Amino acid sequence: MPYANGGIGWQRSDTSRLAAHSVRNSATTIRHRILSYMKHNSPQTTEQIASNLRLTYREVQPRISELHNNQRIRDTGDRIIGSYGRSVILWTFKR
């Protein structure tokens, strides 16, 4: 399901749907923290955001997808090499 109801979404499995609903309140808080941080600290990778906010990558990555889908942040088009040696997106606050 797309990220719609309450700003959360899930894949096709029942476990994904249950997990999405279980984090509804914390997801809203994390999304707000990320957006506030990104207003003053862009561009950043998902890894950098997680580290700087003292959150796990797994907490941040879905929120980045939601913020991107809701057009609150955007892909800069720039890439850097992340901690696993792969190219990663630099995200920026969408003004």
Short mmCIF file of N, CA, C and O in Angstrom, two decimals:
data_model
loop_
_atom_site.label_atom_id
_atom_site.label_comp_id
_atom_site.label_asym_id
_atom_site.label_seq_id
_atom_site.Cartn_x
_atom_site.Cartn_y
_atom_site.Cartn_z
N MET A 1 0.84 -1.18 0.00
CA MET A 1 0.00 0.00 0.00
C MET A 1 0.88 1.24 0.00
O MET A 1 1.87 1.27 0.69
N PRO A 2 0.50 2.26 -0.73
CA PRO A 2 1.28 3.49 -0.70
C PRO A 2 1.23 4.12 0.69
O PRO A 2 0.37 3.82 1.49
N TYR A 3 2.18 4.99 0.94
CA TYR A 3 2.23 5.69 2.23
C TYR A 3 1.10 6.71 2.25
O TYR A 3 1.21 7.78 1.73
N ALA A 4 -0.01 6.33 2.87
CA ALA A 4 -1.17 7.21 2.84
C ALA A 4 -1.81 7.35 4.21
O ALA A 4 -1.70 8.37 4.84
N ASN A 5 -2.47 6.34 4.69
CA ASN A 5 -3.24 6.41 5.93
C ASN A 5 -2.35 6.69 7.12
O ASN A 5 -1.56 5.86 7.52
N GLY A 6 -2.47 7.87 7.68
CA GLY A 6 -1.67 8.22 8.84
C GLY A 6 -0.20 8.36 8.51
O GLY A 6 0.65 8.35 9.38
N GLY A 7 0.12 8.49 7.21
CA GLY A 7 1.50 8.64 6.80
C GLY A 7 2.31 7.36 6.82
O GLY A 7 3.51 7.39 6.70
N ILE A 8 1.64 6.24 6.98
CA ILE A 8 2.37 4.97 6.98
C ILE A 8 1.92 4.14 5.79
O ILE A 8 0.86 4.35 5.23
N GLY A 9 2.73 3.20 5.44
CA GLY A 9 2.40 2.29 4.36
C GLY A 9 3.01 0.94 4.64
O GLY A 9 3.75 0.78 5.60
N TRP A 10 2.69 -0.03 3.81
CA TRP A 10 3.21 -1.36 4.02
C TRP A 10 3.26 -2.09 2.69
O TRP A 10 2.67 -1.65 1.71
N GLN A 11 3.98 -3.19 2.71
CA GLN A 11 4.07 -4.04 1.53
C GLN A 11 2.84 -4.95 1.50
O GLN A 11 1.91 -4.78 2.27
N ARG A 12 2.86 -5.96 0.67
CA ARG A 12 1.69 -6.80 0.48
C ARG A 12 1.44 -7.81 1.60
O ARG A 12 0.37 -8.37 1.69
N SER A 13 2.41 -8.05 2.46
CA SER A 13 2.25 -9.10 3.47
C SER A 13 1.53 -8.59 4.72
O SER A 13 1.55 -7.40 5.03
N ASP A 14 0.89 -9.52 5.41
CA ASP A 14 0.21 -9.15 6.65
C ASP A 14 1.20 -8.70 7.72
O ASP A 14 0.89 -7.80 8.51
N THR A 15 2.39 -9.26 7.74
CA THR A 15 3.37 -8.86 8.75
C THR A 15 3.83 -7.42 8.50
O THR A 15 4.04 -6.67 9.46
N SER A 16 3.97 -7.03 7.26
CA SER A 16 4.35 -5.67 6.94
C SER A 16 3.26 -4.70 7.38
O SER A 16 3.54 -3.65 7.96
N ARG A 17 2.01 -5.05 7.14
CA ARG A 17 0.89 -4.20 7.54
C ARG A 17 0.83 -4.06 9.06
O ARG A 17 0.69 -2.95 9.59
N LEU A 18 1.00 -5.15 9.78
CA LEU A 18 0.98 -5.11 11.24
C LEU A 18 2.13 -4.27 11.79
O LEU A 18 1.96 -3.49 12.73
N ALA A 19 3.30 -4.42 11.19
CA ALA A 19 4.46 -3.64 11.63
C ALA A 19 4.23 -2.16 11.40
O ALA A 19 4.55 -1.33 12.25
N ALA A 20 3.65 -1.81 10.27
CA ALA A 20 3.38 -0.40 9.95
C ALA A 20 2.44 0.21 10.97
O ALA A 20 2.65 1.32 11.45
N HIS A 21 1.41 -0.51 11.34
CA HIS A 21 0.45 0.01 12.32
C HIS A 21 1.05 0.09 13.72
O HIS A 21 0.70 0.97 14.50
N SER A 22 1.98 -0.79 14.04
CA SER A 22 2.57 -0.79 15.37
C SER A 22 3.49 0.41 15.61
O SER A 22 3.75 0.77 16.75
N VAL A 23 3.99 1.02 14.54
CA VAL A 23 4.90 2.16 14.69
C VAL A 23 4.25 3.50 14.31
O VAL A 23 4.93 4.51 14.22
N ARG A 24 2.96 3.51 14.15
CA ARG A 24 2.27 4.72 13.69
C ARG A 24 2.65 5.96 14.49
O ARG A 24 3.03 6.98 13.94
N ASN A 25 2.57 5.91 15.82
CA ASN A 25 2.87 7.10 16.64
C ASN A 25 4.34 7.46 16.61
O ASN A 25 4.70 8.63 16.48
N SER A 26 5.21 6.48 16.74
CA SER A 26 6.64 6.78 16.71
C SER A 26 7.06 7.24 15.32
O SER A 26 7.95 8.08 15.19
N ALA A 27 6.43 6.73 14.29
CA ALA A 27 6.77 7.15 12.92
C ALA A 27 6.50 8.63 12.73
O ALA A 27 7.30 9.34 12.11
N THR A 28 5.39 9.11 13.27
CA THR A 28 5.06 10.53 13.16
C THR A 28 6.12 11.37 13.85
O THR A 28 6.59 12.38 13.31
N THR A 29 6.54 10.97 15.04
CA THR A 29 7.57 11.69 15.79
C THR A 29 8.90 11.67 15.04
O THR A 29 9.56 12.71 14.93
N ILE A 30 9.29 10.52 14.53
CA ILE A 30 10.56 10.41 13.81
C ILE A 30 10.52 11.24 12.53
O ILE A 30 11.48 11.93 12.21
N ARG A 31 9.41 11.19 11.82
CA ARG A 31 9.28 12.01 10.60
C ARG A 31 9.46 13.49 10.94
O ARG A 31 10.16 14.22 10.23
N HIS A 32 8.84 13.94 12.01
CA HIS A 32 8.95 15.34 12.42
C HIS A 32 10.39 15.68 12.78
O HIS A 32 10.90 16.74 12.39
N ARG A 33 11.06 14.81 13.51
CA ARG A 33 12.47 15.04 13.88
C ARG A 33 13.35 15.13 12.65
O ARG A 33 14.22 16.00 12.55
N ILE A 34 13.14 14.23 11.70
CA ILE A 34 13.95 14.24 10.48
C ILE A 34 13.71 15.53 9.70
O ILE A 34 14.67 16.18 9.26
N LEU A 35 12.46 15.90 9.53
CA LEU A 35 12.15 17.09 8.76
C LEU A 35 12.73 18.34 9.43
O LEU A 35 13.33 19.18 8.75
N SER A 36 12.61 18.45 10.74
CA SER A 36 13.19 19.59 11.46
C SER A 36 14.70 19.63 11.29
O SER A 36 15.28 20.69 11.07
N TYR A 37 15.32 18.48 11.38
CA TYR A 37 16.77 18.38 11.21
C TYR A 37 17.19 18.76 9.78
O TYR A 37 18.13 19.53 9.59
N MET A 38 16.45 18.27 8.80
CA MET A 38 16.80 18.51 7.40
C MET A 38 16.64 19.97 7.00
O MET A 38 17.32 20.44 6.09
N LYS A 39 15.78 20.71 7.66
CA LYS A 39 15.61 22.14 7.35
C LYS A 39 16.91 22.90 7.52
O LYS A 39 17.15 23.89 6.83
N HIS A 40 17.76 22.45 8.43
CA HIS A 40 19.00 23.18 8.74
C HIS A 40 20.27 22.39 8.45
O HIS A 40 21.36 22.91 8.65
N ASN A 41 20.14 21.14 8.00
CA ASN A 41 21.31 20.28 7.82
C ASN A 41 21.25 19.48 6.53
O ASN A 41 21.44 18.27 6.53
N SER A 42 20.99 20.14 5.44
CA SER A 42 20.91 19.45 4.15
C SER A 42 22.12 19.83 3.32
O SER A 42 22.64 20.94 3.46
N PRO A 43 22.56 18.98 2.44
CA PRO A 43 22.06 17.63 2.17
C PRO A 43 22.69 16.61 3.12
O PRO A 43 23.76 16.84 3.67
N GLN A 44 21.99 15.49 3.28
CA GLN A 44 22.43 14.41 4.15
C GLN A 44 21.99 13.08 3.53
O GLN A 44 20.96 13.01 2.86
N THR A 45 22.74 12.04 3.83
CA THR A 45 22.33 10.69 3.46
C THR A 45 21.44 10.13 4.56
O THR A 45 21.40 10.66 5.68
N THR A 46 20.74 9.07 4.27
CA THR A 46 19.93 8.40 5.29
C THR A 46 20.80 7.96 6.45
O THR A 46 20.42 8.11 7.61
N GLU A 47 21.98 7.42 6.16
CA GLU A 47 22.92 6.99 7.21
C GLU A 47 23.33 8.17 8.09
O GLU A 47 23.39 8.05 9.31
N GLN A 48 23.63 9.30 7.48
CA GLN A 48 24.05 10.48 8.24
C GLN A 48 22.91 11.00 9.12
O GLN A 48 23.13 11.37 10.28
N ILE A 49 21.71 11.00 8.58
CA ILE A 49 20.55 11.45 9.35
C ILE A 49 20.37 10.54 10.56
O ILE A 49 20.20 11.03 11.69
N ALA A 50 20.40 9.24 10.35
CA ALA A 50 20.24 8.29 11.45
C ALA A 50 21.30 8.51 12.52
O ALA A 50 20.99 8.59 13.71
N SER A 51 22.53 8.62 12.10
CA SER A 51 23.63 8.81 13.05
C SER A 51 23.48 10.11 13.83
O SER A 51 23.61 10.13 15.06
N ASN A 52 23.21 11.20 13.14
CA ASN A 52 23.11 12.50 13.79
C ASN A 52 21.90 12.63 14.71
O ASN A 52 21.94 13.39 15.68
N LEU A 53 20.83 11.91 14.42
CA LEU A 53 19.64 11.94 15.27
C LEU A 53 19.66 10.81 16.31
O LEU A 53 18.71 10.66 17.07
N ARG A 54 20.72 10.02 16.29
CA ARG A 54 20.88 8.88 17.19
C ARG A 54 19.70 7.90 17.07
O ARG A 54 19.12 7.46 18.07
N LEU A 55 19.38 7.61 15.82
CA LEU A 55 18.36 6.63 15.50
C LEU A 55 19.00 5.54 14.67
O LEU A 55 20.11 5.71 14.15
N THR A 56 18.33 4.42 14.53
CA THR A 56 18.86 3.36 13.67
C THR A 56 18.48 3.64 12.22
O THR A 56 17.50 4.35 11.93
N TYR A 57 19.25 3.05 11.32
CA TYR A 57 18.94 3.16 9.90
C TYR A 57 17.53 2.64 9.63
O TYR A 57 16.77 3.24 8.86
N ARG A 58 17.16 1.56 10.30
CA ARG A 58 15.83 0.96 10.10
C ARG A 58 14.69 1.86 10.57
O ARG A 58 13.57 1.74 10.09
N GLU A 59 14.97 2.74 11.52
CA GLU A 59 13.95 3.70 11.95
C GLU A 59 13.83 4.85 10.95
O GLU A 59 12.74 5.39 10.74
N VAL A 60 14.94 5.22 10.34
CA VAL A 60 14.98 6.40 9.49
C VAL A 60 14.59 6.11 8.05
O VAL A 60 13.84 6.89 7.44
N GLN A 61 15.04 5.03 7.48
CA GLN A 61 14.85 4.77 6.05
C GLN A 61 13.38 4.82 5.62
O GLN A 61 13.06 5.49 4.64
N PRO A 62 12.46 4.16 6.34
CA PRO A 62 11.05 4.25 5.90
C PRO A 62 10.49 5.67 6.00
O PRO A 62 9.67 6.08 5.18
N ARG A 63 10.95 6.42 6.99
CA ARG A 63 10.48 7.81 7.14
C ARG A 63 10.99 8.67 6.00
O ARG A 63 10.30 9.57 5.54
N ILE A 64 12.22 8.40 5.53
CA ILE A 64 12.76 9.12 4.37
C ILE A 64 11.89 8.84 3.15
O ILE A 64 11.53 9.76 2.41
N SER A 65 11.51 7.59 2.96
CA SER A 65 10.62 7.24 1.84
C SER A 65 9.30 7.99 1.93
O SER A 65 8.79 8.51 0.94
N GLU A 66 8.74 8.05 3.15
CA GLU A 66 7.47 8.75 3.34
C GLU A 66 7.62 10.24 3.05
O GLU A 66 6.78 10.83 2.36
N LEU A 67 8.67 10.85 3.57
CA LEU A 67 8.89 12.28 3.35
C LEU A 67 9.13 12.58 1.87
O LEU A 67 8.66 13.59 1.35
N HIS A 68 9.83 11.69 1.19
CA HIS A 68 10.05 11.85 -0.25
C HIS A 68 8.73 11.70 -1.01
O HIS A 68 8.41 12.51 -1.88
N ASN A 69 7.96 10.68 -0.67
CA ASN A 69 6.67 10.46 -1.34
C ASN A 69 5.71 11.62 -1.12
O ASN A 69 4.88 11.92 -1.98
N ASN A 70 5.82 12.28 0.03
CA ASN A 70 4.97 13.43 0.35
C ASN A 70 5.59 14.75 -0.10
O ASN A 70 5.10 15.83 0.24
N GLN A 71 6.68 14.66 -0.84
CA GLN A 71 7.38 15.81 -1.42
C GLN A 71 7.83 16.83 -0.36
O GLN A 71 7.82 18.03 -0.60
N ARG A 72 8.27 16.32 0.79
CA ARG A 72 8.81 17.20 1.83
C ARG A 72 10.34 17.28 1.74
O ARG A 72 10.94 18.23 2.19
N ILE A 73 10.95 16.23 1.18
CA ILE A 73 12.39 16.23 0.90
C ILE A 73 12.56 15.78 -0.54
O ILE A 73 11.64 15.22 -1.13
N ARG A 74 13.75 16.04 -1.09
CA ARG A 74 13.99 15.61 -2.47
C ARG A 74 15.40 15.06 -2.61
O ARG A 74 16.30 15.39 -1.85
N ASP A 75 15.56 14.25 -3.61
CA ASP A 75 16.85 13.70 -4.01
C ASP A 75 17.62 14.83 -4.71
O ASP A 75 17.11 15.43 -5.65
N THR A 76 18.83 15.12 -4.24
CA THR A 76 19.62 16.19 -4.85
C THR A 76 20.17 15.80 -6.21
O THR A 76 20.60 16.65 -6.98
N GLY A 77 20.19 14.49 -6.48
CA GLY A 77 20.83 13.99 -7.69
C GLY A 77 22.29 13.66 -7.45
O GLY A 77 22.93 13.04 -8.30
N ASP A 78 22.82 14.07 -6.31
CA ASP A 78 24.21 13.78 -5.94
C ASP A 78 24.28 12.47 -5.17
O ASP A 78 23.34 12.11 -4.47
N ARG A 79 25.41 11.81 -5.29
CA ARG A 79 25.65 10.54 -4.61
C ARG A 79 27.01 10.58 -3.94
O ARG A 79 27.93 11.23 -4.43
N ILE A 80 27.12 9.89 -2.80
CA ILE A 80 28.41 9.66 -2.17
C ILE A 80 28.49 8.17 -1.83
O ILE A 80 27.48 7.46 -1.89
N ILE A 81 29.65 7.72 -1.49
CA ILE A 81 29.83 6.32 -1.11
C ILE A 81 29.48 6.19 0.37
O ILE A 81 30.05 6.87 1.22
N GLY A 82 28.55 5.29 0.67
CA GLY A 82 28.11 5.06 2.04
C GLY A 82 29.02 4.09 2.78
O GLY A 82 30.04 3.63 2.25
N SER A 83 28.64 3.76 3.98
CA SER A 83 29.47 2.92 4.85
C SER A 83 29.64 1.48 4.32
O SER A 83 30.56 0.79 4.74
N TYR A 84 28.77 1.04 3.43
CA TYR A 84 28.89 -0.30 2.86
C TYR A 84 29.55 -0.29 1.49
O TYR A 84 29.51 -1.26 0.76
N GLY A 85 30.14 0.86 1.13
CA GLY A 85 30.86 0.96 -0.13
C GLY A 85 29.98 1.14 -1.35
O GLY A 85 30.45 0.99 -2.47
N ARG A 86 28.73 1.47 -1.13
CA ARG A 86 27.81 1.67 -2.25
C ARG A 86 27.39 3.13 -2.35
O ARG A 86 27.41 3.87 -1.39
N SER A 87 26.98 3.49 -3.53
CA SER A 87 26.50 4.84 -3.79
C SER A 87 25.18 5.07 -3.06
O SER A 87 24.28 4.23 -3.12
N VAL A 88 25.09 6.21 -2.35
CA VAL A 88 23.86 6.53 -1.61
C VAL A 88 23.39 7.94 -1.97
O VAL A 88 24.18 8.80 -2.35
N ILE A 89 22.10 8.15 -1.82
CA ILE A 89 21.47 9.43 -2.16
C ILE A 89 21.76 10.49 -1.10
O ILE A 89 21.71 10.21 0.09
N LEU A 90 21.99 11.69 -1.58
CA LEU A 90 22.02 12.86 -0.69
C LEU A 90 20.65 13.52 -0.79
O LEU A 90 20.21 13.91 -1.88
N TRP A 91 19.95 13.59 0.35
CA TRP A 91 18.62 14.16 0.43
C TRP A 91 18.71 15.60 0.90
O TRP A 91 19.58 15.96 1.66
N THR A 92 17.75 16.42 0.48
CA THR A 92 17.68 17.79 0.94
C THR A 92 16.24 18.17 1.24
O THR A 92 15.30 17.58 0.69
N PHE A 93 16.09 19.13 2.13
CA PHE A 93 14.78 19.67 2.48
C PHE A 93 14.21 20.38 1.25
O PHE A 93 14.91 21.12 0.57
N LYS A 94 12.95 20.14 0.97
CA LYS A 94 12.32 20.75 -0.20
C LYS A 94 11.63 22.04 0.25
O LYS A 94 10.67 22.01 0.99
N ARG A 95 12.15 23.15 -0.21
CA ARG A 95 11.63 24.46 0.18
C ARG A 95 10.47 24.88 -0.68
O ARG A 95 10.29 24.54 -1.76
#
